[in-house]
Amino acid sequence: MIRHAEEKDIDGLNRLLEQVLMVHYEGRPDLWRANAKKYDDSQLKEILSDESRPIFVCVDEADFVQGYAFCVVEDFTNDNVRAPKKSLYIDDLCVDENLRGKHIGTSLYNYVLDFAKSNGFYNVTLNVWESNKSARAFYDAMGLVPLKTCLEKIL
């Protein structure tokens, strides 16, 4: 089952946020800290109450959080240079490392797409780190195409 995240899901969100951090740290230890926390519990509670930052969770029958999608509404309707559209940005999508390959990520992604369509969004966007090859392959399989490219030169 997929639903909006609630405060009771914070422990599950934290568990998965740790897994995501380790994927990023292992891929680019020059950019990420090991054993850090993206959000503390009070920040998560704040996000959960913010309609412009929906979080969706996939849970099993026991309400165990199997995966999540953190999203951010980007509203360009009053932007000076951008076309007047609303975009839904997937800030983070994670499936528990022990449950991957069971189509939970596909279900979450499709749920986000349906949410965006039913709420009048123009598109859904996200970023993926090049070091995260499995995530890149997943998004390629979901039919996403590059919107822009971020380049770097390490000095």
PDB file of C-alpha atoms in Angstrom:
ATOM      1  CA  MET A   1       0.000   0.000   0.000  1.00  0.00           C
ATOM      2  CA  ILE A   2       1.227   3.498  -0.801  1.00  0.00           C
ATOM      3  CA  ARG A   3       0.054   6.533   1.157  1.00  0.00           C
ATOM      4  CA  HIS A   4       1.169   9.928   2.433  1.00  0.00           C
ATOM      5  CA  ALA A   5       3.770   9.550   5.164  1.00  0.00           C
ATOM      6  CA  GLU A   6       2.755  10.271   8.748  1.00  0.00           C
ATOM      7  CA  GLU A   7       4.657  10.990  11.963  1.00  0.00           C
ATOM      8  CA  LYS A   8       4.424   7.297  12.885  1.00  0.00           C
ATOM      9  CA  ASP A   9       6.653   6.593   9.837  1.00  0.00           C
ATOM     10  CA  ILE A  10       9.614   8.665  11.054  1.00  0.00           C
ATOM     11  CA  ASP A  11      11.624   5.655  12.276  1.00  0.00           C
ATOM     12  CA  GLY A  12      11.156   3.936   8.921  1.00  0.00           C
ATOM     13  CA  LEU A  13      12.051   7.109   7.035  1.00  0.00           C
ATOM     14  CA  ASN A  14      15.216   7.471   9.123  1.00  0.00           C
ATOM     15  CA  ARG A  15      16.211   3.844   8.448  1.00  0.00           C
ATOM     16  CA  LEU A  16      15.905   4.360   4.695  1.00  0.00           C
ATOM     17  CA  LEU A  17      17.556   7.793   4.753  1.00  0.00           C
ATOM     18  CA  GLU A  18      20.587   6.093   6.347  1.00  0.00           C
ATOM     19  CA  GLN A  19      20.664   3.558   3.511  1.00  0.00           C
ATOM     20  CA  VAL A  20      20.539   6.308   0.885  1.00  0.00           C
ATOM     21  CA  LEU A  21      23.306   8.229   2.618  1.00  0.00           C
ATOM     22  CA  MET A  22      25.549   5.157   2.590  1.00  0.00           C
ATOM     23  CA  VAL A  23      24.964   4.620  -1.148  1.00  0.00           C
ATOM     24  CA  HIS A  24      26.000   8.225  -1.755  1.00  0.00           C
ATOM     25  CA  TYR A  25      28.937   8.027   0.654  1.00  0.00           C
ATOM     26  CA  GLU A  26      30.240   4.817  -0.899  1.00  0.00           C
ATOM     27  CA  GLY A  27      29.924   6.331  -4.377  1.00  0.00           C
ATOM     28  CA  ARG A  28      31.430   9.731  -3.546  1.00  0.00           C
ATOM     29  CA  PRO A  29      33.117   9.840  -0.125  1.00  0.00           C
ATOM     30  CA  ASP A  30      34.655  13.143  -1.176  1.00  0.00           C
ATOM     31  CA  LEU A  31      31.173  14.729  -1.130  1.00  0.00           C
ATOM     32  CA  TRP A  32      29.267  12.866   1.598  1.00  0.00           C
ATOM     33  CA  ARG A  33      29.793  12.235   5.301  1.00  0.00           C
ATOM     34  CA  ALA A  34      29.432   8.744   6.714  1.00  0.00           C
ATOM     35  CA  ASN A  35      26.955   8.345   9.567  1.00  0.00           C
ATOM     36  CA  ALA A  36      25.381  11.777   9.017  1.00  0.00           C
ATOM     37  CA  LYS A  37      21.676  12.526   9.036  1.00  0.00           C
ATOM     38  CA  LYS A  38      19.895  14.425   6.258  1.00  0.00           C
ATOM     39  CA  TYR A  39      17.055  15.479   8.580  1.00  0.00           C
ATOM     40  CA  ASP A  40      16.534  15.301  12.315  1.00  0.00           C
ATOM     41  CA  ASP A  41      13.139  14.217  13.641  1.00  0.00           C
ATOM     42  CA  SER A  42      11.886  17.770  14.108  1.00  0.00           C
ATOM     43  CA  GLN A  43      12.776  18.591  10.489  1.00  0.00           C
ATOM     44  CA  LEU A  44      10.957  15.469   9.326  1.00  0.00           C
ATOM     45  CA  LYS A  45       7.867  16.486  11.317  1.00  0.00           C
ATOM     46  CA  GLU A  46       8.015  19.910   9.690  1.00  0.00           C
ATOM     47  CA  ILE A  47       8.283  18.393   6.212  1.00  0.00           C
ATOM     48  CA  LEU A  48       5.395  16.027   6.945  1.00  0.00           C
ATOM     49  CA  SER A  49       3.159  19.008   7.682  1.00  0.00           C
ATOM     50  CA  ASP A  50       4.237  20.946   4.567  1.00  0.00           C
ATOM     51  CA  GLU A  51       1.889  20.378   1.608  1.00  0.00           C
ATOM     52  CA  SER A  52       4.564  21.658  -0.780  1.00  0.00           C
ATOM     53  CA  ARG A  53       6.848  18.767   0.239  1.00  0.00           C
ATOM     54  CA  PRO A  54       4.780  15.571   0.051  1.00  0.00           C
ATOM     55  CA  ILE A  55       6.328  12.316   1.191  1.00  0.00           C
ATOM     56  CA  PHE A  56       4.830   9.023   0.068  1.00  0.00           C
ATOM     57  CA  VAL A  57       5.567   5.679   1.703  1.00  0.00           C
ATOM     58  CA  CYS A  58       5.028   2.116   0.620  1.00  0.00           C
ATOM     59  CA  VAL A  59       4.107  -0.001   3.634  1.00  0.00           C
ATOM     60  CA  ASP A  60       3.274  -3.651   4.181  1.00  0.00           C
ATOM     61  CA  GLU A  61       0.357  -5.099   6.159  1.00  0.00           C
ATOM     62  CA  ALA A  62       2.184  -4.371   9.437  1.00  0.00           C
ATOM     63  CA  ASP A  63       2.759  -0.726   8.384  1.00  0.00           C
ATOM     64  CA  PHE A  64       6.509  -1.382   7.942  1.00  0.00           C
ATOM     65  CA  VAL A  65       7.986   1.294   5.668  1.00  0.00           C
ATOM     66  CA  GLN A  66       9.390  -0.531   2.645  1.00  0.00           C
ATOM     67  CA  GLY A  67      10.184   2.544   0.586  1.00  0.00           C
ATOM     68  CA  TYR A  68       9.564   6.253   0.255  1.00  0.00           C
ATOM     69  CA  ALA A  69       9.488   9.144  -2.193  1.00  0.00           C
ATOM     70  CA  PHE A  70      10.288  12.631  -0.870  1.00  0.00           C
ATOM     71  CA  CYS A  71       8.889  15.225  -3.279  1.00  0.00           C
ATOM     72  CA  VAL A  72       8.975  19.003  -3.629  1.00  0.00           C
ATOM     73  CA  VAL A  73       6.468  21.171  -5.477  1.00  0.00           C
ATOM     74  CA  GLU A  74       8.233  23.639  -7.763  1.00  0.00           C
ATOM     75  CA  ASP A  75       5.845  26.364  -8.875  1.00  0.00           C
ATOM     76  CA  PHE A  76       7.002  28.522 -11.779  1.00  0.00           C
ATOM     77  CA  THR A  77       3.610  30.154 -12.438  1.00  0.00           C
ATOM     78  CA  ASN A  78       4.914  33.586 -11.350  1.00  0.00           C
ATOM     79  CA  ASP A  79       8.537  33.174 -12.460  1.00  0.00           C
ATOM     80  CA  ASN A  80      10.072  36.013 -14.496  1.00  0.00           C
ATOM     81  CA  VAL A  81      11.746  33.766 -17.067  1.00  0.00           C
ATOM     82  CA  ARG A  82      10.367  30.234 -16.759  1.00  0.00           C
ATOM     83  CA  ALA A  83       7.181  29.154 -18.495  1.00  0.00           C
ATOM     84  CA  PRO A  84       4.274  29.238 -16.038  1.00  0.00           C
ATOM     85  CA  LYS A  85       4.149  25.595 -14.997  1.00  0.00           C
ATOM     86  CA  LYS A  86       4.202  23.481 -11.850  1.00  0.00           C
ATOM     87  CA  SER A  87       6.749  20.695 -11.582  1.00  0.00           C
ATOM     88  CA  LEU A  88       6.989  17.887  -9.020  1.00  0.00           C
ATOM     89  CA  TYR A  89      10.593  17.204  -8.061  1.00  0.00           C
ATOM     90  CA  ILE A  90      11.463  13.817  -6.560  1.00  0.00           C
ATOM     91  CA  ASP A  91      14.104  14.772  -4.028  1.00  0.00           C
ATOM     92  CA  ASP A  92      14.677  11.218  -2.860  1.00  0.00           C
ATOM     93  CA  LEU A  93      13.266   7.794  -3.711  1.00  0.00           C
ATOM     94  CA  CYS A  94      14.426   4.769  -1.755  1.00  0.00           C
ATOM     95  CA  VAL A  95      13.440   1.144  -1.354  1.00  0.00           C
ATOM     96  CA  ASP A  96      14.773  -0.829   1.600  1.00  0.00           C
ATOM     97  CA  GLU A  97      17.944  -2.571   0.443  1.00  0.00           C
ATOM     98  CA  ASN A  98      16.529  -5.920   1.635  1.00  0.00           C
ATOM     99  CA  LEU A  99      13.378  -5.542  -0.474  1.00  0.00           C
ATOM    100  CA  ARG A 100      14.737  -4.378  -3.814  1.00  0.00           C
ATOM    101  CA  GLY A 101      13.675  -6.205  -6.951  1.00  0.00           C
ATOM    102  CA  LYS A 102      10.049  -6.569  -5.779  1.00  0.00           C
ATOM    103  CA  HIS A 103       8.749  -3.611  -7.853  1.00  0.00           C
ATOM    104  CA  ILE A 104       8.296  -1.366  -4.814  1.00  0.00           C
ATOM    105  CA  GLY A 105      10.305   1.393  -6.507  1.00  0.00           C
ATOM    106  CA  THR A 106       8.229   1.077  -9.666  1.00  0.00           C
ATOM    107  CA  SER A 107       5.022   1.266  -7.623  1.00  0.00           C
ATOM    108  CA  LEU A 108       6.253   4.348  -5.750  1.00  0.00           C
ATOM    109  CA  TYR A 109       7.376   6.057  -8.938  1.00  0.00           C
ATOM    110  CA  ASN A 110       4.059   5.337 -10.664  1.00  0.00           C
ATOM    111  CA  TYR A 111       2.186   6.607  -7.609  1.00  0.00           C
ATOM    112  CA  VAL A 112       4.149   9.870  -7.789  1.00  0.00           C
ATOM    113  CA  LEU A 113       3.341  10.144 -11.508  1.00  0.00           C
ATOM    114  CA  ASP A 114      -0.367   9.592 -10.837  1.00  0.00           C
ATOM    115  CA  PHE A 115      -0.284  12.156  -8.014  1.00  0.00           C
ATOM    116  CA  ALA A 116       1.402  14.681 -10.314  1.00  0.00           C
ATOM    117  CA  LYS A 117      -1.044  14.066 -13.181  1.00  0.00           C
ATOM    118  CA  SER A 118      -4.113  14.309 -10.961  1.00  0.00           C
ATOM    119  CA  ASN A 119      -2.839  17.566  -9.428  1.00  0.00           C
ATOM    120  CA  GLY A 120      -2.109  19.338 -12.705  1.00  0.00           C
ATOM    121  CA  PHE A 121       1.698  19.201 -12.724  1.00  0.00           C
ATOM    122  CA  TYR A 122       3.477  19.671 -16.043  1.00  0.00           C
ATOM    123  CA  ASN A 123       6.280  17.195 -15.319  1.00  0.00           C
ATOM    124  CA  VAL A 124       8.148  15.156 -12.740  1.00  0.00           C
ATOM    125  CA  THR A 125      11.877  15.726 -12.343  1.00  0.00           C
ATOM    126  CA  LEU A 126      14.703  14.286 -10.260  1.00  0.00           C
ATOM    127  CA  ASN A 127      18.467  14.164  -9.980  1.00  0.00           C
ATOM    128  CA  VAL A 128      20.522  10.986  -9.885  1.00  0.00           C
ATOM    129  CA  TRP A 129      24.171  10.721  -8.938  1.00  0.00           C
ATOM    130  CA  GLU A 130      26.313   9.158 -11.652  1.00  0.00           C
ATOM    131  CA  SER A 131      27.979   6.947  -9.048  1.00  0.00           C
ATOM    132  CA  ASN A 132      24.583   5.361  -8.294  1.00  0.00           C
ATOM    133  CA  LYS A 133      24.477   3.056 -11.312  1.00  0.00           C
ATOM    134  CA  SER A 134      21.516   0.984 -10.092  1.00  0.00           C
ATOM    135  CA  ALA A 135      19.382   4.102  -9.557  1.00  0.00           C
ATOM    136  CA  ARG A 136      20.341   5.405 -12.984  1.00  0.00           C
ATOM    137  CA  ALA A 137      19.376   2.089 -14.577  1.00  0.00           C
ATOM    138  CA  PHE A 138      16.057   2.140 -12.693  1.00  0.00           C
ATOM    139  CA  TYR A 139      15.194   5.652 -13.886  1.00  0.00           C
ATOM    140  CA  ASP A 140      16.229   4.803 -17.435  1.00  0.00           C
ATOM    141  CA  ALA A 141      13.871   1.797 -17.275  1.00  0.00           C
ATOM    142  CA  MET A 142      11.089   4.093 -16.010  1.00  0.00           C
ATOM    143  CA  GLY A 143      11.477   6.156 -19.189  1.00  0.00           C
ATOM    144  CA  LEU A 144      13.101   9.267 -17.724  1.00  0.00           C
ATOM    145  CA  VAL A 145      15.366  11.232 -20.034  1.00  0.00           C
ATOM    146  CA  PRO A 146      17.996  13.854 -19.195  1.00  0.00           C
ATOM    147  CA  LEU A 147      16.617  17.361 -18.671  1.00  0.00           C
ATOM    148  CA  LYS A 148      19.946  18.990 -17.898  1.00  0.00           C
ATOM    149  CA  THR A 149      23.478  17.938 -17.100  1.00  0.00           C
ATOM    150  CA  CYS A 150      25.503  18.998 -14.078  1.00  0.00           C
ATOM    151  CA  LEU A 151      29.256  18.894 -14.730  1.00  0.00           C
ATOM    152  CA  GLU A 152      32.182  19.164 -12.347  1.00  0.00           C
ATOM    153  CA  LYS A 153      35.935  19.528 -12.309  1.00  0.00           C
ATOM    154  CA  ILE A 154      37.561  18.488  -9.050  1.00  0.00           C
ATOM    155  CA  LEU A 155      40.406  20.851  -8.186  1.00  0.00           C
TER     156      LEU A 155
END
